[in-house]
Tab-separated table of C-alpha atoms in Angstrom:
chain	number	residue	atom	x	y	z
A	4	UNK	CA	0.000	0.000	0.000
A	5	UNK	CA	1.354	3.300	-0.701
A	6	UNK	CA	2.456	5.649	1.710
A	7	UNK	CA	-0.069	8.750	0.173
A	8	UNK	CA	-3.228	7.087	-0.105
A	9	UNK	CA	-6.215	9.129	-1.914
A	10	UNK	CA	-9.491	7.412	-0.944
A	11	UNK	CA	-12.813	8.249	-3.425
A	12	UNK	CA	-15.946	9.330	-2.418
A	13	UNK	CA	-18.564	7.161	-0.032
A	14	UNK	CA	-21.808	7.572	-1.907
A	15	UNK	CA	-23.593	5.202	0.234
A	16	UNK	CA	-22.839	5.793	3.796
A	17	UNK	CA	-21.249	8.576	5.994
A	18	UNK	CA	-17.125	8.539	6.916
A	19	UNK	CA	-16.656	9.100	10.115
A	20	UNK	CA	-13.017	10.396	10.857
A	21	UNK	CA	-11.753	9.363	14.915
A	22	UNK	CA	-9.137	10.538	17.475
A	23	UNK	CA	-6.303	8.866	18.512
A	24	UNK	CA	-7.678	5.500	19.980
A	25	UNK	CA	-4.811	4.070	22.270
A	26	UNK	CA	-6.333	0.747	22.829
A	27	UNK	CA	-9.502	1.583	23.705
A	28	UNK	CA	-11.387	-0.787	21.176
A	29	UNK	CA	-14.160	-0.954	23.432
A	30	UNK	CA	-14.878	2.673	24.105
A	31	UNK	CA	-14.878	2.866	20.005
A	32	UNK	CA	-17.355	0.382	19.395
A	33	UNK	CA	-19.849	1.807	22.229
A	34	UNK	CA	-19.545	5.072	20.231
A	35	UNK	CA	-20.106	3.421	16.429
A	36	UNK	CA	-22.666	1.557	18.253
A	37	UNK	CA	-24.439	4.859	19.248
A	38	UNK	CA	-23.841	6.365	16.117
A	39	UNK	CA	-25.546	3.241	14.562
A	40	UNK	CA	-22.064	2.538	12.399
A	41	UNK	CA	-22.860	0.119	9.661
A	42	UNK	CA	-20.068	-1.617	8.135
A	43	UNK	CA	-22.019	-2.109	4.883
A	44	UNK	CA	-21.709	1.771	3.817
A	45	UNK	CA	-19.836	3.618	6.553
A	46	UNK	CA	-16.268	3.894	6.666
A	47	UNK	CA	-14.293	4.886	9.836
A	48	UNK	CA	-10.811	6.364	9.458
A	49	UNK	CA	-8.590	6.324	12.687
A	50	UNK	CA	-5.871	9.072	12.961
A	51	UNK	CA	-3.286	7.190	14.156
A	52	UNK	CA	-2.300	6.049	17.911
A	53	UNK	CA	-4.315	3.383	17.692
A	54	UNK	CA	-2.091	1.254	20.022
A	55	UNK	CA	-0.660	1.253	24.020
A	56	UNK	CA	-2.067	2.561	26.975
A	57	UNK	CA	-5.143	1.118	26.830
A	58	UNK	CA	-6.120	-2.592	27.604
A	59	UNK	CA	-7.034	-3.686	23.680
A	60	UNK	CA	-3.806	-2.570	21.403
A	61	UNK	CA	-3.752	-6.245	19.738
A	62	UNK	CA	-7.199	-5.932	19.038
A	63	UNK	CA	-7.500	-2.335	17.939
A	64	UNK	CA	-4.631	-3.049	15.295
A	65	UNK	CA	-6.493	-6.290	13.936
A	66	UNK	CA	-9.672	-4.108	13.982
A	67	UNK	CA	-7.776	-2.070	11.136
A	68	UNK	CA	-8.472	-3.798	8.020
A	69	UNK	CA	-7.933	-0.545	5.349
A	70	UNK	CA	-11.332	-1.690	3.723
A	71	UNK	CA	-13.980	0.167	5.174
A	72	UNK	CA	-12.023	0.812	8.994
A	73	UNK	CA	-8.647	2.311	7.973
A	74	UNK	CA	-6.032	4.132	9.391
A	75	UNK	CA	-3.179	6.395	8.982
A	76	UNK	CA	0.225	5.738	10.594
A	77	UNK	CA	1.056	7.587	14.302
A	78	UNK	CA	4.117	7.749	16.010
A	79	UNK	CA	2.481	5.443	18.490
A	80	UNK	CA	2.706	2.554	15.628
A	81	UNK	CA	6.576	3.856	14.423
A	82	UNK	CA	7.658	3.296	18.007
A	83	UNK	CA	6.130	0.206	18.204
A	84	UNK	CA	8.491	-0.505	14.190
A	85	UNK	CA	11.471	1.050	15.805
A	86	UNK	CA	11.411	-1.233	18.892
A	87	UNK	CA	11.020	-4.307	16.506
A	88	UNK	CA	13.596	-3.513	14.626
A	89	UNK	CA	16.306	-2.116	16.932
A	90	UNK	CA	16.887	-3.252	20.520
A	91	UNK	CA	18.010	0.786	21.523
A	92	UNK	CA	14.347	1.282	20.313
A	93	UNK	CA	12.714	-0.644	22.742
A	94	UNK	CA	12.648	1.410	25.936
A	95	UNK	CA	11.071	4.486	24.336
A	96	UNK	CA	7.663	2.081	23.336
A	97	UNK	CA	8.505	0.892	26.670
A	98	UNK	CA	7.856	3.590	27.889
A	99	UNK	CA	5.269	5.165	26.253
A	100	UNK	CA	2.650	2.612	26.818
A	101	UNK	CA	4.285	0.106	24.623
A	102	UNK	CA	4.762	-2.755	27.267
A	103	UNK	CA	1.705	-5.155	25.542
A	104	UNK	CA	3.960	-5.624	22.157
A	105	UNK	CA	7.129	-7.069	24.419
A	106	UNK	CA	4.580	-9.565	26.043
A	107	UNK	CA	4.457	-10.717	22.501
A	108	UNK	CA	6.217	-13.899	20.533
A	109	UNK	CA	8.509	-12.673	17.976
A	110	UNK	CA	6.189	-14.612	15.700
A	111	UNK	CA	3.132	-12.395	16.620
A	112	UNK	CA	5.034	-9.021	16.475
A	113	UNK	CA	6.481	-9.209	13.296
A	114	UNK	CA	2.778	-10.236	12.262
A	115	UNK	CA	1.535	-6.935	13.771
A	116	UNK	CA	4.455	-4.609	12.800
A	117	UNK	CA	4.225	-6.346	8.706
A	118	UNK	CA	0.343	-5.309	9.223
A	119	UNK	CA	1.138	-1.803	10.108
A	120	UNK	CA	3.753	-0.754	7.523
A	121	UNK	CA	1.233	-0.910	5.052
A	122	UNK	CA	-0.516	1.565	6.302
A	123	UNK	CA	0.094	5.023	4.874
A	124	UNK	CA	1.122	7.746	6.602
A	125	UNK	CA	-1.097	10.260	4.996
A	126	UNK	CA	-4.568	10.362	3.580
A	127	UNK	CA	-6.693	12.396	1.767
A	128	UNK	CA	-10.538	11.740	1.202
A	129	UNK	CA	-13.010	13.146	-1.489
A	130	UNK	CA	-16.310	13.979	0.306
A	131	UNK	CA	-19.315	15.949	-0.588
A	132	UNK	CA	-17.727	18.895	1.096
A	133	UNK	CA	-14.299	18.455	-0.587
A	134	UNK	CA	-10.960	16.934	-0.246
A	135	UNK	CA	-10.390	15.698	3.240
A	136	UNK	CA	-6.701	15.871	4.683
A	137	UNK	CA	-5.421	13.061	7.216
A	138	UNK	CA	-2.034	12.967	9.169
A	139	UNK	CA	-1.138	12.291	12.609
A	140	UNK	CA	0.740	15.123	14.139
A	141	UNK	CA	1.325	18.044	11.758
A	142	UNK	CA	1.699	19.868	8.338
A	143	UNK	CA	4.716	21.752	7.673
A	144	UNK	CA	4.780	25.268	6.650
A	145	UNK	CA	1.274	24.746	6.839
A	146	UNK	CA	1.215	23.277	3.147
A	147	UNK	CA	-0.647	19.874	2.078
A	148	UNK	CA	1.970	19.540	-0.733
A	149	UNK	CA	4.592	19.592	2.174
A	150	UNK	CA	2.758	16.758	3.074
A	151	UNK	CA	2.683	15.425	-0.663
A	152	UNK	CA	6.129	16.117	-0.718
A	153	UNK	CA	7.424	14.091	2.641
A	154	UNK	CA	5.184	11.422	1.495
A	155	UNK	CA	7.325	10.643	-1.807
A	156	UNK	CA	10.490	10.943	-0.255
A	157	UNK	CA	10.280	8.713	2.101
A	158	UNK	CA	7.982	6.273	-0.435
A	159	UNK	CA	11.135	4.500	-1.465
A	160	UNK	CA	13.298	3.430	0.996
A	161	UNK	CA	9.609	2.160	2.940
A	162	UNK	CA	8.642	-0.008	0.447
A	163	UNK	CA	11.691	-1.336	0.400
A	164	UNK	CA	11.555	-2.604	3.440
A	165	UNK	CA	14.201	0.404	5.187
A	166	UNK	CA	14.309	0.811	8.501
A	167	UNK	CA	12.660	3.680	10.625
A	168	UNK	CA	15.962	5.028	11.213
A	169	UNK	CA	16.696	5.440	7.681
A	170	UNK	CA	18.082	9.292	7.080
A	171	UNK	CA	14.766	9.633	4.216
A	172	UNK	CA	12.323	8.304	6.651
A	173	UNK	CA	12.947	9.962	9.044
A	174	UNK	CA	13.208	13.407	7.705
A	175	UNK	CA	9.501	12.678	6.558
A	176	UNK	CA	8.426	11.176	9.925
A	177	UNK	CA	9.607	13.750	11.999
A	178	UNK	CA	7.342	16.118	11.274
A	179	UNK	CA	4.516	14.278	10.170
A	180	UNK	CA	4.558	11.346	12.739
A	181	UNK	CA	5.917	13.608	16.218
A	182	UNK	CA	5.768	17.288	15.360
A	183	UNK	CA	3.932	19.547	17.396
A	184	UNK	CA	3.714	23.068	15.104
A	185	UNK	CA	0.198	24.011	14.920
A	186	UNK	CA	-1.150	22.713	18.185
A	187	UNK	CA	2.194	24.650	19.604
A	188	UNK	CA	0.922	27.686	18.226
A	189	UNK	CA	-3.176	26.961	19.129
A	190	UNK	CA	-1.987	26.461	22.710
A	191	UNK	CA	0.831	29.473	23.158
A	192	UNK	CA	-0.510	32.836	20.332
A	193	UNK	CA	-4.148	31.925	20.684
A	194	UNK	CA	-4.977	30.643	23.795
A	195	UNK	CA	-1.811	32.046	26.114
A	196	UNK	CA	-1.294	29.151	27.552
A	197	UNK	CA	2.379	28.576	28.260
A	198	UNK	CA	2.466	24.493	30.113
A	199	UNK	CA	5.976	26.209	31.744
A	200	UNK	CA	4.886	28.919	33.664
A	201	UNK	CA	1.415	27.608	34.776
A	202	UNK	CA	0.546	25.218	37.713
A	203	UNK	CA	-1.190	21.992	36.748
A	204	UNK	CA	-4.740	24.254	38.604
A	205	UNK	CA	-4.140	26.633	36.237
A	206	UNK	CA	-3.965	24.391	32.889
A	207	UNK	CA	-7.007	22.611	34.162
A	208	UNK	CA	-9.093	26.149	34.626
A	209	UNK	CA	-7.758	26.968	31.319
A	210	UNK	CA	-9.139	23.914	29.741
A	211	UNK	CA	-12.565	24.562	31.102
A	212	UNK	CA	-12.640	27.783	29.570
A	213	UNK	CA	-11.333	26.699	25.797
A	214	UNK	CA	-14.478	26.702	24.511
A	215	UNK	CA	-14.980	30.359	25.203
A	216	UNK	CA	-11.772	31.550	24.310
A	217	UNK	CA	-11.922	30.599	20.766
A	218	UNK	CA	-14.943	31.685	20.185
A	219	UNK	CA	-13.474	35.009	20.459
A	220	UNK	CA	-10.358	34.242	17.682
A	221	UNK	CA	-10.348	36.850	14.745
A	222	UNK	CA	-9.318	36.026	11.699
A	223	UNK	CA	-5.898	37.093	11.746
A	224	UNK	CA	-5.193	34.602	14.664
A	225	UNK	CA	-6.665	31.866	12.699
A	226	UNK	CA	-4.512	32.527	9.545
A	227	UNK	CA	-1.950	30.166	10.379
A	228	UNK	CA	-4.286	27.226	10.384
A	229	UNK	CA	-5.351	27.753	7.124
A	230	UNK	CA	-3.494	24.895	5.643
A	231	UNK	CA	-3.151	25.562	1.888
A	232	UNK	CA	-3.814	22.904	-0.558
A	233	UNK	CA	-6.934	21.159	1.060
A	234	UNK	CA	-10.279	21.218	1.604
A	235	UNK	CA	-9.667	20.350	5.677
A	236	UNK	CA	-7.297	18.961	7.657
A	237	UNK	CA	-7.603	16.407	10.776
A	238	UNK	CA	-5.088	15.605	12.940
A	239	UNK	CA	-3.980	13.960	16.010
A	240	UNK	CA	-1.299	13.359	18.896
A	241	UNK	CA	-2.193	16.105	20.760
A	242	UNK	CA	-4.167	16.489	23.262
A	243	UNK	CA	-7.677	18.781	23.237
A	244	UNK	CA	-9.828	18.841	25.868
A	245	UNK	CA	-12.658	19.063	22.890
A	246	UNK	CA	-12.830	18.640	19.041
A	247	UNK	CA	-11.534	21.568	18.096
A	248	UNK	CA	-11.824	23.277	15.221
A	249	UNK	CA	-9.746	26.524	13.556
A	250	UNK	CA	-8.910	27.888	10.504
A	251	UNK	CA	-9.619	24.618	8.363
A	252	UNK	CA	-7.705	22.388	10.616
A	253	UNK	CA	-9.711	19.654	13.248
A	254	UNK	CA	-8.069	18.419	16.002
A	255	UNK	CA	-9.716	15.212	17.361
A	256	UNK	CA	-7.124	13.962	19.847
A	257	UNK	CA	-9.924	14.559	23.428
A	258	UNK	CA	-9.647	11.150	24.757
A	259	UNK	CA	-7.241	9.862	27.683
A	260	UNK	CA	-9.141	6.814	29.160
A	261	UNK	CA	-11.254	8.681	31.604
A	262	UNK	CA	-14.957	7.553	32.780
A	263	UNK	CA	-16.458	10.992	31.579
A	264	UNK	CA	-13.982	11.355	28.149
A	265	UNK	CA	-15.104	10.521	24.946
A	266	UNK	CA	-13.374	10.085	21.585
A	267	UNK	CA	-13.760	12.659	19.066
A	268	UNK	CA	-15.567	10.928	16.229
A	269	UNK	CA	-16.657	13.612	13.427
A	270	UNK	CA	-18.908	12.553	10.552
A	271	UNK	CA	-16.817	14.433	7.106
A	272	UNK	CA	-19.055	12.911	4.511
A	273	UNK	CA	-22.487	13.675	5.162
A	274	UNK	CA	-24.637	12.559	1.976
């Protein structure tokens, strides 16, 4: 599969497009189930992070079958590559929520990690409101062909079965797996909030009050998430406390495991 995947348009169901996941394959399907999901016509595409932390990763990854439930690659799944492949690797996954995979045979995580390098790393998606944009953290100098552009050069060397640590992937994962840009600047120009020089009471008031604050955003603080190119873009790997929308860029990534949390899951095809 290639790494830039364009999907056509769903003419006979809705796309739903959800936050990152984390192994919570239950919590998903008691949300499709509300949203009375049905595999025949709807399509559900996952924005990465589908894996660790949560009690389902093995589950959430065979759940994934690119047909009508796809997803794009996170750095969630490149950690889980990297520690495969390289034993220095290992204790970042570790680390990050990645303990499941190590419980694993080596037989059952090469299975997993051949399943999730096919998966692309960015997506776009005709709907009836126009082109839909998926990546998992960010889009450099807020350009889709940046995107485009990362996309190719790193094509190669993936399909040919290159490491993550290879120099052309990783230029192209950096900042489209792990980069923070835009969220950076949502949290710091728009919203003053500055994790630094703020107690953890503070950054919890100031979540409880995002809502109003951008409400209030002019247009020349939403310039810079006007991400030339596409019709919208929806992203990931950072956290919100709600869907959030600016400029033309969605981010979806609300859910941490909590009782009263739910994932973001936004309907982008409605026919």
């Amino acid at each position: 599969m290639p790494i830039y995947r364009k999907i056509s348009q769903n003419r006979t169901g809705r796309d739903f497009v959800v936050g990152d996941v984390h192994g919570h394959l239950k919590q998903l399907q008691k949300q499709l189930n509300a949203l009375a999901f049905d595999p025949d016509s709807d399509r559900l595409f996952c924005l990465g992070d589908v894996i660790d932390r949560g009690p389902d990763s093995r589950a959430m990854l065979d759940f994934i079958d690119q047909k009508n439930v796809f997803s794009i690659l996170g750095n969630h799944e490149a950690m889980m590559i990297a520690g495969f492949e390289s034993p220095t690797d290992v204790q970042l996954h570790f680390s990050n929520g990645g303990k499941w995979f190590y419980e694993l045979n080596r037989s059952e995580q090469s299975r997993l990690v051949d399943k999730v390098r096919q998966w692309p790393w960015a997506m776009e998606i005709e709907t009836a409101q126009g082109t839909a944009g998926l990546v998992h953290a960010d889009v450099p100098k807020r350009s889709w062909e940046m995107v485009q552009k990362l996309a190719k050069l790193a094509s190669t060397p993936w399909a040919d079965g290159a490491p993550m640590s290879e120099p052309r992937i990783t230029a192209a994962a950096q900042p489209l797996l792990w980069n923070r840009g835009l969220i950076q600047h949502l949290y710091k120009e728009v919203l003053g909030l500055d994790r630094s020089k703020i107690t953890d009471a503070q950054y919890e008031d100031a979540f409880q009050q995002w809502a109003t604050k951008l409400v209030d955003i002019d247009s020349e603080q939403s310039r810079p998430f006007h991400i030339s190119g596409i019709g919208s873009v929806y992203l990931g790997h950072s956290y919100v406390p709600v869907a959030t929308q600016i400029g033309n860029c969605h981010f979806l990534d609300t859910f941490r495991g909590e009782e009263d949390e739910a994932l973001s899951a936004v309907n982008i095809n409605s026919i």
